[in-house]
PDB file of C-alpha atoms in Angstrom:
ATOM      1  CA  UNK A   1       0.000   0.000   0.000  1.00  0.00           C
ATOM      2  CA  UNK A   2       1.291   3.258  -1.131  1.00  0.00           C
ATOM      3  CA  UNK A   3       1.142   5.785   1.910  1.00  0.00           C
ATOM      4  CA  UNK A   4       0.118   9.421   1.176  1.00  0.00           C
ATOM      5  CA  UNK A   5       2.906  11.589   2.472  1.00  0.00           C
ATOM      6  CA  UNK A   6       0.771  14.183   4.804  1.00  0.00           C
ATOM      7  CA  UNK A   7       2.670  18.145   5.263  1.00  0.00           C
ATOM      8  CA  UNK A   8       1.271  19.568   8.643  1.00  0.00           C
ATOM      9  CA  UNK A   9       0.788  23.449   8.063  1.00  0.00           C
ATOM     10  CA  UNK A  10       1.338  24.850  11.222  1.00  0.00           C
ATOM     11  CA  UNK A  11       1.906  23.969  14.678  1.00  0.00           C
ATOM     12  CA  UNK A  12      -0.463  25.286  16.801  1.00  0.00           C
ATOM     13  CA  UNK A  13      -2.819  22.721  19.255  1.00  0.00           C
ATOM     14  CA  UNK A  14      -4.919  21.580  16.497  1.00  0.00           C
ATOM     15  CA  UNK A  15      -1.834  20.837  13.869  1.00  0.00           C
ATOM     16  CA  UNK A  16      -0.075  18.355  17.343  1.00  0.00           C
ATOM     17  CA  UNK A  17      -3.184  16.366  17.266  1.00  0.00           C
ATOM     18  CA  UNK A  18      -3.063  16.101  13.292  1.00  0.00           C
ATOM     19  CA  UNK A  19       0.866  14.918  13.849  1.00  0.00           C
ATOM     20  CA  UNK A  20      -0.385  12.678  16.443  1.00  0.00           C
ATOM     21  CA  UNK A  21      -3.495  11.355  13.866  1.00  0.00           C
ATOM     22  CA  UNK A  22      -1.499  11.169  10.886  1.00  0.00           C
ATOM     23  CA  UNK A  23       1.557   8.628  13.001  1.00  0.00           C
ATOM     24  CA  UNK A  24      -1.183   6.779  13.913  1.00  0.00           C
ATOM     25  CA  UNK A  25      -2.944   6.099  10.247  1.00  0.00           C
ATOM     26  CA  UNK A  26      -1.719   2.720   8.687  1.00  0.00           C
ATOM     27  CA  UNK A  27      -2.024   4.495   5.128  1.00  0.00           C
ATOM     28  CA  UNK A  28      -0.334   7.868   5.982  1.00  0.00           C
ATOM     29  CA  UNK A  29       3.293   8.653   6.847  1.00  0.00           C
ATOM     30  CA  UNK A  30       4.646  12.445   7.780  1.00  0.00           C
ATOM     31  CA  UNK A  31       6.516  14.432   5.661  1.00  0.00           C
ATOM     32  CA  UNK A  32       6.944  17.163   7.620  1.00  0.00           C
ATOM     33  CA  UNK A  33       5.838  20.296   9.049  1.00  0.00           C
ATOM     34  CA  UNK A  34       5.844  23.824   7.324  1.00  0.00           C
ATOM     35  CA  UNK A  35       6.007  26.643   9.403  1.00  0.00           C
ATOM     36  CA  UNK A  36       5.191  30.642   8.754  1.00  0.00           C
ATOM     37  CA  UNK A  37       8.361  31.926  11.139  1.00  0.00           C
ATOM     38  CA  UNK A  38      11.821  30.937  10.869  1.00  0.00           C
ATOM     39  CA  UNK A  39      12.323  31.374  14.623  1.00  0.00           C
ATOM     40  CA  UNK A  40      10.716  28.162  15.393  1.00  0.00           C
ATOM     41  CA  UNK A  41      11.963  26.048  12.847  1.00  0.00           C
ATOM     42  CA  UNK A  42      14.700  24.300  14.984  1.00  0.00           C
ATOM     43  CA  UNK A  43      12.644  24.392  18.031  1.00  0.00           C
ATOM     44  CA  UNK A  44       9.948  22.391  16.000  1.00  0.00           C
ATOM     45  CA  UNK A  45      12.458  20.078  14.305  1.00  0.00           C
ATOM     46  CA  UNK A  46      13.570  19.338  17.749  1.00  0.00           C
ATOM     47  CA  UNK A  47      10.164  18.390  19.548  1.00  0.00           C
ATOM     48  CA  UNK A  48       8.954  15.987  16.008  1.00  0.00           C
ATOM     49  CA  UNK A  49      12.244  14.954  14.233  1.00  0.00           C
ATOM     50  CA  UNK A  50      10.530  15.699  11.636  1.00  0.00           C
ATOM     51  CA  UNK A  51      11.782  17.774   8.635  1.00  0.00           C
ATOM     52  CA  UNK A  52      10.697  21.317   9.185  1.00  0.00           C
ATOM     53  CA  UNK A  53      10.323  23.853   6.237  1.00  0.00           C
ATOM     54  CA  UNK A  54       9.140  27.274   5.047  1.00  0.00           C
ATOM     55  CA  UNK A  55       7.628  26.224   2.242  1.00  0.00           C
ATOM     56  CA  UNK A  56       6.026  22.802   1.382  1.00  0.00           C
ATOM     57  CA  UNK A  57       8.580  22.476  -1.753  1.00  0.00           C
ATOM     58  CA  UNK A  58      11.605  21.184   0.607  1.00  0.00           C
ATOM     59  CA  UNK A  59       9.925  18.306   2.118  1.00  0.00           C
ATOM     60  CA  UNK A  60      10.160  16.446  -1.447  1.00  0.00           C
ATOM     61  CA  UNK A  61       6.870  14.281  -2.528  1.00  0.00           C
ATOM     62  CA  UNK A  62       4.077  15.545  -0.842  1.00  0.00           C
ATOM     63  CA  UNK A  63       0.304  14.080  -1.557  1.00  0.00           C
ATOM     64  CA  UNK A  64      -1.703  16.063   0.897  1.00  0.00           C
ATOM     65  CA  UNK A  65      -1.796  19.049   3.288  1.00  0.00           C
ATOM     66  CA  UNK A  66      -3.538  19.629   7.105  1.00  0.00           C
ATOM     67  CA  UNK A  67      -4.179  23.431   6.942  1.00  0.00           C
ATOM     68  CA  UNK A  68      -4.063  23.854  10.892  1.00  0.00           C
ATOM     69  CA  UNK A  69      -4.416  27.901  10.237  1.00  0.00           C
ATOM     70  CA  UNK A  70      -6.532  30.091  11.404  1.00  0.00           C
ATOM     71  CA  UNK A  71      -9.954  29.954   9.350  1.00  0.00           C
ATOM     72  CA  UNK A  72      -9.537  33.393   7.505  1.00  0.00           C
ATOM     73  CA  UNK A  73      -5.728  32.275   6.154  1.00  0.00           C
ATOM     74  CA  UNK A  74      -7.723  29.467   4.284  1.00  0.00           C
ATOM     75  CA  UNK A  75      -8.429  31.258   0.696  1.00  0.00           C
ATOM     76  CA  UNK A  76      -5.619  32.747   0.722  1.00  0.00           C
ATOM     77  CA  UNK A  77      -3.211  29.558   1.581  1.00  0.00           C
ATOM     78  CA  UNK A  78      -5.258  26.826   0.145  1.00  0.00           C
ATOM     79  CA  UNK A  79      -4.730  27.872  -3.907  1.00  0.00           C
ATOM     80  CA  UNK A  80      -0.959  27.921  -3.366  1.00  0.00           C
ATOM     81  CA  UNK A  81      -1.221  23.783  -2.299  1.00  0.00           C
ATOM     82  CA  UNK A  82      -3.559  22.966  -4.626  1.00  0.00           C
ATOM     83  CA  UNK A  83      -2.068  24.078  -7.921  1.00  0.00           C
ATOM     84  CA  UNK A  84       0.913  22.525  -6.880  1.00  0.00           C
ATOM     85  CA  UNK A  85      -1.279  19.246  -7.042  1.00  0.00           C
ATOM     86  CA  UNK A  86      -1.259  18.848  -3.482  1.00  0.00           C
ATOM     87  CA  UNK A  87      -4.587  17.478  -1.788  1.00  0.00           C
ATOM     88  CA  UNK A  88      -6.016  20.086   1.398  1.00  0.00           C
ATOM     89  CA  UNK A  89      -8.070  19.783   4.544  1.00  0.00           C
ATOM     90  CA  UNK A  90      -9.396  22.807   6.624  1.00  0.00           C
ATOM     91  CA  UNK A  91     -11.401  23.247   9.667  1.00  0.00           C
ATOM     92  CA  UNK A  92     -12.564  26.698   8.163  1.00  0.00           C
ATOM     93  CA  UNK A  93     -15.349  27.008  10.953  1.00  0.00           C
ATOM     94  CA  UNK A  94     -17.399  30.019   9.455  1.00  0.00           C
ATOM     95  CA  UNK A  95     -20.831  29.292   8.300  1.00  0.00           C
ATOM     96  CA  UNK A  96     -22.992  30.281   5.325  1.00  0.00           C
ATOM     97  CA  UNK A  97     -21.877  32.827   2.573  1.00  0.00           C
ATOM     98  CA  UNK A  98     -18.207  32.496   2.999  1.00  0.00           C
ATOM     99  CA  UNK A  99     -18.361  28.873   3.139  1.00  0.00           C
ATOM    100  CA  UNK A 100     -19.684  28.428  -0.252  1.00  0.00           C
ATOM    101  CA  UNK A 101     -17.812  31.213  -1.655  1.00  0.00           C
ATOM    102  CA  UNK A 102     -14.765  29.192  -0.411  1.00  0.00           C
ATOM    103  CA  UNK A 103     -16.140  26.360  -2.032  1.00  0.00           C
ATOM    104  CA  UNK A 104     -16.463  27.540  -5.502  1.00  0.00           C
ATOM    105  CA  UNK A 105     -13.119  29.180  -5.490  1.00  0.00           C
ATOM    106  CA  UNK A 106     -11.293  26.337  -4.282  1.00  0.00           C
ATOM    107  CA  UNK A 107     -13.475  24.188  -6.483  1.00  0.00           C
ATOM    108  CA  UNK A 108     -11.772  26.076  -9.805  1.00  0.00           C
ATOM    109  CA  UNK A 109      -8.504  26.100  -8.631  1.00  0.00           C
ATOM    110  CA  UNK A 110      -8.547  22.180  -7.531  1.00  0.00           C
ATOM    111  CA  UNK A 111     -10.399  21.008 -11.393  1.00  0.00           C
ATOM    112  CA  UNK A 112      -7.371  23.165 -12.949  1.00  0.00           C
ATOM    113  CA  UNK A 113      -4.546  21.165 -11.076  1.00  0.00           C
ATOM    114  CA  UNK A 114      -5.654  18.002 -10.818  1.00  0.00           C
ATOM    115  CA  UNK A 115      -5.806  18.244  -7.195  1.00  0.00           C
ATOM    116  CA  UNK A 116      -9.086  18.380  -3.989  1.00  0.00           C
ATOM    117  CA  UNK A 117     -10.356  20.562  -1.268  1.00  0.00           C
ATOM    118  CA  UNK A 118     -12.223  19.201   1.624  1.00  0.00           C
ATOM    119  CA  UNK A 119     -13.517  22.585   3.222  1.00  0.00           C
ATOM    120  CA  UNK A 120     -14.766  22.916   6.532  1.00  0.00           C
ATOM    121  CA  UNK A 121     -13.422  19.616   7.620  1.00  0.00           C
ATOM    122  CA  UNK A 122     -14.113  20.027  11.721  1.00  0.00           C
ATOM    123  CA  UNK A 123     -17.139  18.669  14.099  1.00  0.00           C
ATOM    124  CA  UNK A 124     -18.979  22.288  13.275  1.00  0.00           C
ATOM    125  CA  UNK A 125     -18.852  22.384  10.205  1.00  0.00           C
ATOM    126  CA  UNK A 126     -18.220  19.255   9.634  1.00  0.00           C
ATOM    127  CA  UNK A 127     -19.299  15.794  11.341  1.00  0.00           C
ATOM    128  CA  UNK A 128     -22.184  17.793  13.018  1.00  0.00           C
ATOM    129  CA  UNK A 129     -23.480  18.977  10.136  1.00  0.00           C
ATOM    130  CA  UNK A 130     -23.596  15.184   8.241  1.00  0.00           C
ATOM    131  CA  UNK A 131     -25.008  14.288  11.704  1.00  0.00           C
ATOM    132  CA  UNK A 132     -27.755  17.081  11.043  1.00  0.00           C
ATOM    133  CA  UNK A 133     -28.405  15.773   7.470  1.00  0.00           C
ATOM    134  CA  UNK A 134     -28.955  12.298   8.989  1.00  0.00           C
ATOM    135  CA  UNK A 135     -31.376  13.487  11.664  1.00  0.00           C
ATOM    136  CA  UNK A 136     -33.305  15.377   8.851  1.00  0.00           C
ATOM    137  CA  UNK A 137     -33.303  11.609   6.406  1.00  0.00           C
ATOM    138  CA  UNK A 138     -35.250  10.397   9.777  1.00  0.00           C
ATOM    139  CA  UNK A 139     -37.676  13.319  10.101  1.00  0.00           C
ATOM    140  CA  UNK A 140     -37.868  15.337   7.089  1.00  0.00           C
ATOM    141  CA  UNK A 141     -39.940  18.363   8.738  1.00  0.00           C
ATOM    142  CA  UNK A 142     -38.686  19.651  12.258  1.00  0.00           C
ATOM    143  CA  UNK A 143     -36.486  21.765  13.256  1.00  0.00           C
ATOM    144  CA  UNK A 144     -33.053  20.628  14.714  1.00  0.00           C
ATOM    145  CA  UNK A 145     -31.407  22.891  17.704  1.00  0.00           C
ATOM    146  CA  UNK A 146     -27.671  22.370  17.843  1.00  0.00           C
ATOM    147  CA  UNK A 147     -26.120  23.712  21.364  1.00  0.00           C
ATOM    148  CA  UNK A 148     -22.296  24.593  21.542  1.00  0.00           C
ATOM    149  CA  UNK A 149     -20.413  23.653  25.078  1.00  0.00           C
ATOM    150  CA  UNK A 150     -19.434  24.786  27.089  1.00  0.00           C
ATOM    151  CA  UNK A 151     -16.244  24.787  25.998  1.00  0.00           C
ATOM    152  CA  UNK A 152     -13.246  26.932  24.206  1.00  0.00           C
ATOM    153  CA  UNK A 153     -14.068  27.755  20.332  1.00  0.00           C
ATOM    154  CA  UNK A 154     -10.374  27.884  18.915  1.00  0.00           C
ATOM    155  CA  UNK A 155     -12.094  29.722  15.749  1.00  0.00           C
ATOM    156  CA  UNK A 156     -13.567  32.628  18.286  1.00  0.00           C
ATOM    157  CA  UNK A 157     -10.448  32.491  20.336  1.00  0.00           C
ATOM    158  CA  UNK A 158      -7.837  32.537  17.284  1.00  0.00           C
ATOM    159  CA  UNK A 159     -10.013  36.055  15.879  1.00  0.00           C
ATOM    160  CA  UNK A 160      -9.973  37.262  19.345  1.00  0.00           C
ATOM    161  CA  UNK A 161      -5.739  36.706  19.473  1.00  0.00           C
ATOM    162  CA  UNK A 162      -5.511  38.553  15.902  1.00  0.00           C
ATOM    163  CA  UNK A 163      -7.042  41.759  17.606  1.00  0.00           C
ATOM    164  CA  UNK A 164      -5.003  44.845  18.303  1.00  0.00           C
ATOM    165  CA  UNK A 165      -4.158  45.382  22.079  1.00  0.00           C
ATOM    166  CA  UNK A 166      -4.608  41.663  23.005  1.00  0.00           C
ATOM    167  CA  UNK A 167      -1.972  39.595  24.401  1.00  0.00           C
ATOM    168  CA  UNK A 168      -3.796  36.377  24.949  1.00  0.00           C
ATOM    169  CA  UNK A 169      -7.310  35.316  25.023  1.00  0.00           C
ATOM    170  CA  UNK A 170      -9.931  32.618  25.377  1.00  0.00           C
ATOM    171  CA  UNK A 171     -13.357  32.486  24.174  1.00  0.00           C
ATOM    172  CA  UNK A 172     -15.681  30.273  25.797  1.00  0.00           C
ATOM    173  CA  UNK A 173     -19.197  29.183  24.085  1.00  0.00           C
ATOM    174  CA  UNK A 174     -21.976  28.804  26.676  1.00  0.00           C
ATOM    175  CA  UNK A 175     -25.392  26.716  25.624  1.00  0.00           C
ATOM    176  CA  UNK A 176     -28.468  28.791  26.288  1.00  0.00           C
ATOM    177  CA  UNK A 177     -30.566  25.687  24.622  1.00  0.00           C
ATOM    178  CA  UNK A 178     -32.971  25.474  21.229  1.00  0.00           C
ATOM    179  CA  UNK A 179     -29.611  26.695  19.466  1.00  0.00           C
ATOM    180  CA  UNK A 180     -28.953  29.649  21.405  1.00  0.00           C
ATOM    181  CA  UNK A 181     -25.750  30.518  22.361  1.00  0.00           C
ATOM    182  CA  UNK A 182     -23.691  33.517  24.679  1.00  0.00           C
ATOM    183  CA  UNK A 183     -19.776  34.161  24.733  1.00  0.00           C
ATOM    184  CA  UNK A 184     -17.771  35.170  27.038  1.00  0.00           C
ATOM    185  CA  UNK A 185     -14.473  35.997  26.111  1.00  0.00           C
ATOM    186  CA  UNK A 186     -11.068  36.748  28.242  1.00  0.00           C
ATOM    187  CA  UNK A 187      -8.782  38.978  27.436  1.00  0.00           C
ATOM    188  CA  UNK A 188      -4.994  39.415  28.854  1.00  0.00           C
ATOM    189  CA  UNK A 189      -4.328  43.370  27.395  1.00  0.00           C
ATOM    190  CA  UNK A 190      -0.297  43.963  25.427  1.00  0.00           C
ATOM    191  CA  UNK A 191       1.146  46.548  27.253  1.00  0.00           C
ATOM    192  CA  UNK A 192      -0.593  50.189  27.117  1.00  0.00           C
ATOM    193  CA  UNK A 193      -3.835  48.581  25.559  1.00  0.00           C
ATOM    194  CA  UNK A 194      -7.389  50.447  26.606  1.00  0.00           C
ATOM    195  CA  UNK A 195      -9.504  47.592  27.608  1.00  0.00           C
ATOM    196  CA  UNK A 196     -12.994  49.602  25.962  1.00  0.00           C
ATOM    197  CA  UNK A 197     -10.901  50.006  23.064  1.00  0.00           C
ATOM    198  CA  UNK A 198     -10.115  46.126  22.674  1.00  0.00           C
ATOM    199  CA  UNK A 199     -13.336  45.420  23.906  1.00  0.00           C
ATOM    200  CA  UNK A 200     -15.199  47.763  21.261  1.00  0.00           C
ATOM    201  CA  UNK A 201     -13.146  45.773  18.552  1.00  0.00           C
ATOM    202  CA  UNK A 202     -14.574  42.642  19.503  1.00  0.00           C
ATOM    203  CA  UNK A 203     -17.975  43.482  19.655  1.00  0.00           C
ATOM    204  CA  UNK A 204     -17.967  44.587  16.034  1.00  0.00           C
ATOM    205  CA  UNK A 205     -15.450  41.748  15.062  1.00  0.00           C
ATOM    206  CA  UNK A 206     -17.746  39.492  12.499  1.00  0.00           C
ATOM    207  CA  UNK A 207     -16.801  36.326  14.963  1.00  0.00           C
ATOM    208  CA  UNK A 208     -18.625  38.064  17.434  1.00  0.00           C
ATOM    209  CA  UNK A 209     -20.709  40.827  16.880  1.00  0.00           C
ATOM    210  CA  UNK A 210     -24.274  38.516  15.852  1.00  0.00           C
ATOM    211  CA  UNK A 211     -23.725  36.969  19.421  1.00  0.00           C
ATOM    212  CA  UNK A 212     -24.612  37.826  23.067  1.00  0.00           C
ATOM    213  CA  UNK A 213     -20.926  38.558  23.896  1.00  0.00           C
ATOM    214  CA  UNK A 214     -19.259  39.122  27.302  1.00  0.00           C
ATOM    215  CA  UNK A 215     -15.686  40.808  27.407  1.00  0.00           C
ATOM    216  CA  UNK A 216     -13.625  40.164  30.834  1.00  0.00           C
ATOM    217  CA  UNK A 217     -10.010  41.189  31.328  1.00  0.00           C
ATOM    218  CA  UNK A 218      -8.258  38.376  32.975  1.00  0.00           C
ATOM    219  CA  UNK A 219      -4.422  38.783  34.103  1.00  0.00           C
ATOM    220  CA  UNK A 220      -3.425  35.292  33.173  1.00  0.00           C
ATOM    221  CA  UNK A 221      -5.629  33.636  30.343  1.00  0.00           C
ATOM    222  CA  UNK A 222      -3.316  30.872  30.604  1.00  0.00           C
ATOM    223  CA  UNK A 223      -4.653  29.457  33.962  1.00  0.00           C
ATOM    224  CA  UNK A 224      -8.271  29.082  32.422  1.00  0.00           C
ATOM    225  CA  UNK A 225      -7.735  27.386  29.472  1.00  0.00           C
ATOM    226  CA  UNK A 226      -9.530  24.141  29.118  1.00  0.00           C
ATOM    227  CA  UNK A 227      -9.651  22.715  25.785  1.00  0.00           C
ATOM    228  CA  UNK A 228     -12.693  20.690  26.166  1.00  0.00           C
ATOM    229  CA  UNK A 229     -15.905  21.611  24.400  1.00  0.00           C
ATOM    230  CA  UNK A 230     -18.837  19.408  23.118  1.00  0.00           C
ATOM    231  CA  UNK A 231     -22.398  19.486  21.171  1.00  0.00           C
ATOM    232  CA  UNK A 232     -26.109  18.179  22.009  1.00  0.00           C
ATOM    233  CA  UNK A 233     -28.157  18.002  19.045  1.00  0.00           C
ATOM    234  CA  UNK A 234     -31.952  17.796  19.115  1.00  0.00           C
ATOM    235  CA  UNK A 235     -34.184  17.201  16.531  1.00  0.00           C
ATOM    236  CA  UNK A 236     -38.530  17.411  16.874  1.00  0.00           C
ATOM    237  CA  UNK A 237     -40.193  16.905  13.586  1.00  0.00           C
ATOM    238  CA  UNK A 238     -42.363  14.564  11.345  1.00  0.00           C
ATOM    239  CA  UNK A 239     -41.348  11.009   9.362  1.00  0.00           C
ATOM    240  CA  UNK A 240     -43.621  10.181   6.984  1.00  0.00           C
ATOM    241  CA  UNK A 241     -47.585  11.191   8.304  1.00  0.00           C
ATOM    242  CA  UNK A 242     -45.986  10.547  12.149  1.00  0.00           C
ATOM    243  CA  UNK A 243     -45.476  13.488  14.223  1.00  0.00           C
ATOM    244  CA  UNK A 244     -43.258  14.342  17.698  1.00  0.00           C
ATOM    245  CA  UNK A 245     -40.632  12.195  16.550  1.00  0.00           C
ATOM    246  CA  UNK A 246     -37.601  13.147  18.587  1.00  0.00           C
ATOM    247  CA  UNK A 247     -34.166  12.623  18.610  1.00  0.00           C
ATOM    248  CA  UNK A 248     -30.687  13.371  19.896  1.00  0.00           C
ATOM    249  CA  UNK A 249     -26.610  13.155  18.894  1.00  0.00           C
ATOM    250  CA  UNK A 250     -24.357  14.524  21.706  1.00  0.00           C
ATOM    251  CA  UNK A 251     -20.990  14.265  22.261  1.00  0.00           C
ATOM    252  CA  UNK A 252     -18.241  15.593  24.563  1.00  0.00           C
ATOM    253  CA  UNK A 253     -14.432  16.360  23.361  1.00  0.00           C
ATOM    254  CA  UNK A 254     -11.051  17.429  23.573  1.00  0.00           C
ATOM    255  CA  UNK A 255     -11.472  20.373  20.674  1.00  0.00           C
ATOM    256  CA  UNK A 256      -8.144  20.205  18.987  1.00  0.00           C
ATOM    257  CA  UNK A 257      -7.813  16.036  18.740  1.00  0.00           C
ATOM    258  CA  UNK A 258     -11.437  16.205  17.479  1.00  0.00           C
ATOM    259  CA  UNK A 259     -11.148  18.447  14.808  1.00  0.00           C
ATOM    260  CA  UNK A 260      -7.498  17.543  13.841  1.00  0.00           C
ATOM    261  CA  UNK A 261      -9.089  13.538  13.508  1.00  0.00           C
ATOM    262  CA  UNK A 262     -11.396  14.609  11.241  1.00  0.00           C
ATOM    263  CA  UNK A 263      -9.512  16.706   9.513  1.00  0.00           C
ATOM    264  CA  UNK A 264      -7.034  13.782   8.812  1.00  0.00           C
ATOM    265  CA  UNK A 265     -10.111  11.295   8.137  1.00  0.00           C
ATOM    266  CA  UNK A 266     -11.319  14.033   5.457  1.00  0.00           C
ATOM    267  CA  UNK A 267      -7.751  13.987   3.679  1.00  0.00           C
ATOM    268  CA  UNK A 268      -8.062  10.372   3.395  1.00  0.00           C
ATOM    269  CA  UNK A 269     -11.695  10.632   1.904  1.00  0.00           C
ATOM    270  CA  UNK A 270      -9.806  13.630  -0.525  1.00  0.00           C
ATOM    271  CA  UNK A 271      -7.443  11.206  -2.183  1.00  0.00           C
ATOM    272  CA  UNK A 272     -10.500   9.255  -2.958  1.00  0.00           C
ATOM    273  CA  UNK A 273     -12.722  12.174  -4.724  1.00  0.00           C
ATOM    274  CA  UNK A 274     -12.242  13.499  -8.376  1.00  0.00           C
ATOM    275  CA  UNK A 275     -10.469  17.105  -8.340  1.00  0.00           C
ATOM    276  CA  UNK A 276     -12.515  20.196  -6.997  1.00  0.00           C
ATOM    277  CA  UNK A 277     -14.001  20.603  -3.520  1.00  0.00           C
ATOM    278  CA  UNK A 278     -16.245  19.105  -1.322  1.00  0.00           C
ATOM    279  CA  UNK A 279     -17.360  19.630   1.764  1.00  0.00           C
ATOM    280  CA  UNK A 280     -17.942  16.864   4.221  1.00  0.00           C
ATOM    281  CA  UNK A 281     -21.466  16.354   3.052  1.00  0.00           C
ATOM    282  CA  UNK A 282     -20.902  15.286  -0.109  1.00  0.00           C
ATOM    283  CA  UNK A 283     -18.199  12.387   0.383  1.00  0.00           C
ATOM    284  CA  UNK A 284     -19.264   8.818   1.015  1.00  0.00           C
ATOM    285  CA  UNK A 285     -18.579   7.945   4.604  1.00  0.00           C
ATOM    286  CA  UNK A 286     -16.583   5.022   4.024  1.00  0.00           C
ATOM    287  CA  UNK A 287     -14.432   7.216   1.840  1.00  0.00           C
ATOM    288  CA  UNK A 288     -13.014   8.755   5.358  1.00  0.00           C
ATOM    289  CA  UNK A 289     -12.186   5.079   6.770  1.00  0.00           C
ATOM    290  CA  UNK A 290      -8.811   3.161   6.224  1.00  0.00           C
ATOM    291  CA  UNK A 291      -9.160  -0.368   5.402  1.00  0.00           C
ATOM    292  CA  UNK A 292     -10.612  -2.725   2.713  1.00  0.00           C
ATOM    293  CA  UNK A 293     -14.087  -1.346   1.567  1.00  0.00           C
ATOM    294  CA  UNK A 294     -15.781  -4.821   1.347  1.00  0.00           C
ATOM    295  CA  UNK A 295     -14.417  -5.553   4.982  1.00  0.00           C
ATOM    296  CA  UNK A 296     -15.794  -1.959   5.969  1.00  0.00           C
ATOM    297  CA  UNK A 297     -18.789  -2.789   4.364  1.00  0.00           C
ATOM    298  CA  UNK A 298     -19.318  -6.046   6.183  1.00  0.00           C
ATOM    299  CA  UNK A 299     -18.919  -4.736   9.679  1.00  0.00           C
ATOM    300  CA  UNK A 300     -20.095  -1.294   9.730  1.00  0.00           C
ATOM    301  CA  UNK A 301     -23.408  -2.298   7.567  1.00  0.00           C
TER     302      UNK A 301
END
């Protein structure tokens, strides 16, 4: 079996896990790890062994990419792998309109090169929302509440980090149930920062400003970090002329190793698509699973 040779981008929490997921898969090998600042290259090379680059081209044959970067780096990074002919897989974790103009951009750039895009390639976006297709197949009319947490959003937190004036952050989704959420977000100020100021920036952030947000300074983010989070999905609707049917999906998680799982899974299930991009509704499921498709067939049927 020929392995596909995986590139981590990045090294945050999320890209660890997807090191961790990747030297785990029977049917994927590392190539190495490609890195925005020079400064940590030897630092990086020393904590993986791993081959450490600037640019994807120095780590030799390389069949697909993890794209463990921040969700608004995605159009701009993902073109520059894929017309190289290299395969990608993001967690790009904002919904609606940018998601499908992601989509079709990526799409063009992927059928020109010979190469796929599996977009939005987390739990939300991602599993969740096959899970919420599924839960639809069963009950057709409804309506389906999914509640976040509580638990650290690493998309929230990342857009919070990006912000002028802040040092370090966390930002913390809290259920309010039937798919209503609040956030409360800590903030450790740089040096000379005006809290209102950095506060004012988040409200009107896109990330946050369609949410009931809450803005704390803390003086040590670091000693509330927990990087658990989770989902409870509910679903109340009508299969065939029956009505009140009702059901649930929950699950609770380490954030990073979930999404950087599935983000692995997905880049298996890319090799297996034609070229363009997909998100994870529209690939088979077995087409994220290692191992002989009769055999999955057999015991997962």
């Amino acid at each position: 079996m020929n392995k596909l040779r995986v590139a981590i981008v990045g090294f945050g929490n999320v890209a660890k896990e997807a090191l961790a997921a990747v030297r785990s898969a029977p049917d994927m090998e590392a190539a190495g790890i490609v890195l925005r600042d020079p400064a940590k290259v030897e630092a990086v090379w020393r904590e993986t062994g791993l081959p450490v680059a600037l640019d994807v081209s120095e780590l030799g044959p390389v069949d697909g990419a993890v794209l463990a970067i921040a969700s608004r780096a995605i159009p701009a990074v993902a073109p520059r792998y894929l017309e190289r002919g290299i395969h990608t897989v993001d967690s790009f974790d904002i919904h609606g309109d940018a998601a499908m103009e992601l989509r079709r951009d990526l799409d063009a750039v992927g059928k020109a090169h010979g190469s796929v895009a599996v977009i939005c390639a987390g739990w939300d976006p991602g599993t969740d929302s096959v899970v919420r297709a599924l839960l639809e197949c069963i009950a057709p009319r409804g309506i389906t509440y999914t509640n976040f947490g509580p638990g650290m959003s690493m998309g929230h937190t990342v857009a919070v980090k990006a912000i002028e004036g802040v040092k370090d952050a966390l930002s913390l989704t809290l259920p309010k149930g039937t798919g209503l959420h609040k956030r409360h977000v800590y903030v450790e100020l740089a040096d000379g920062a005006d809290f209102e100021t950095v506060r004012g920036r988040i409200l009107g952030d896109p990330y946050f400003c369609h949410d009931e947000t809450y803005v704390f300074p803390c003086d040590d983010v670091e000693r509330l970090l927990d990087l658990g989070h989770g989902v409870h999905m509910e679903r109340k609707g009508v299969s065939a002329c029956s009505h009140n049917q009702r059901m649930e999906f929950s699950m609770t998680v380490m954030n990073p190793a979930a999404t950087a799982q599935v983000m692995v899974s997905a880049l298996r299930a890319a090799a297996r698509q034609e070229p363009g991009c997909y998100t994870m509704l529209e690939i088979p499921p077995l087409d994220y699973l290692s191992g002989e498709r009769e055999a999955l067939l057999h015991r997962l049927t």
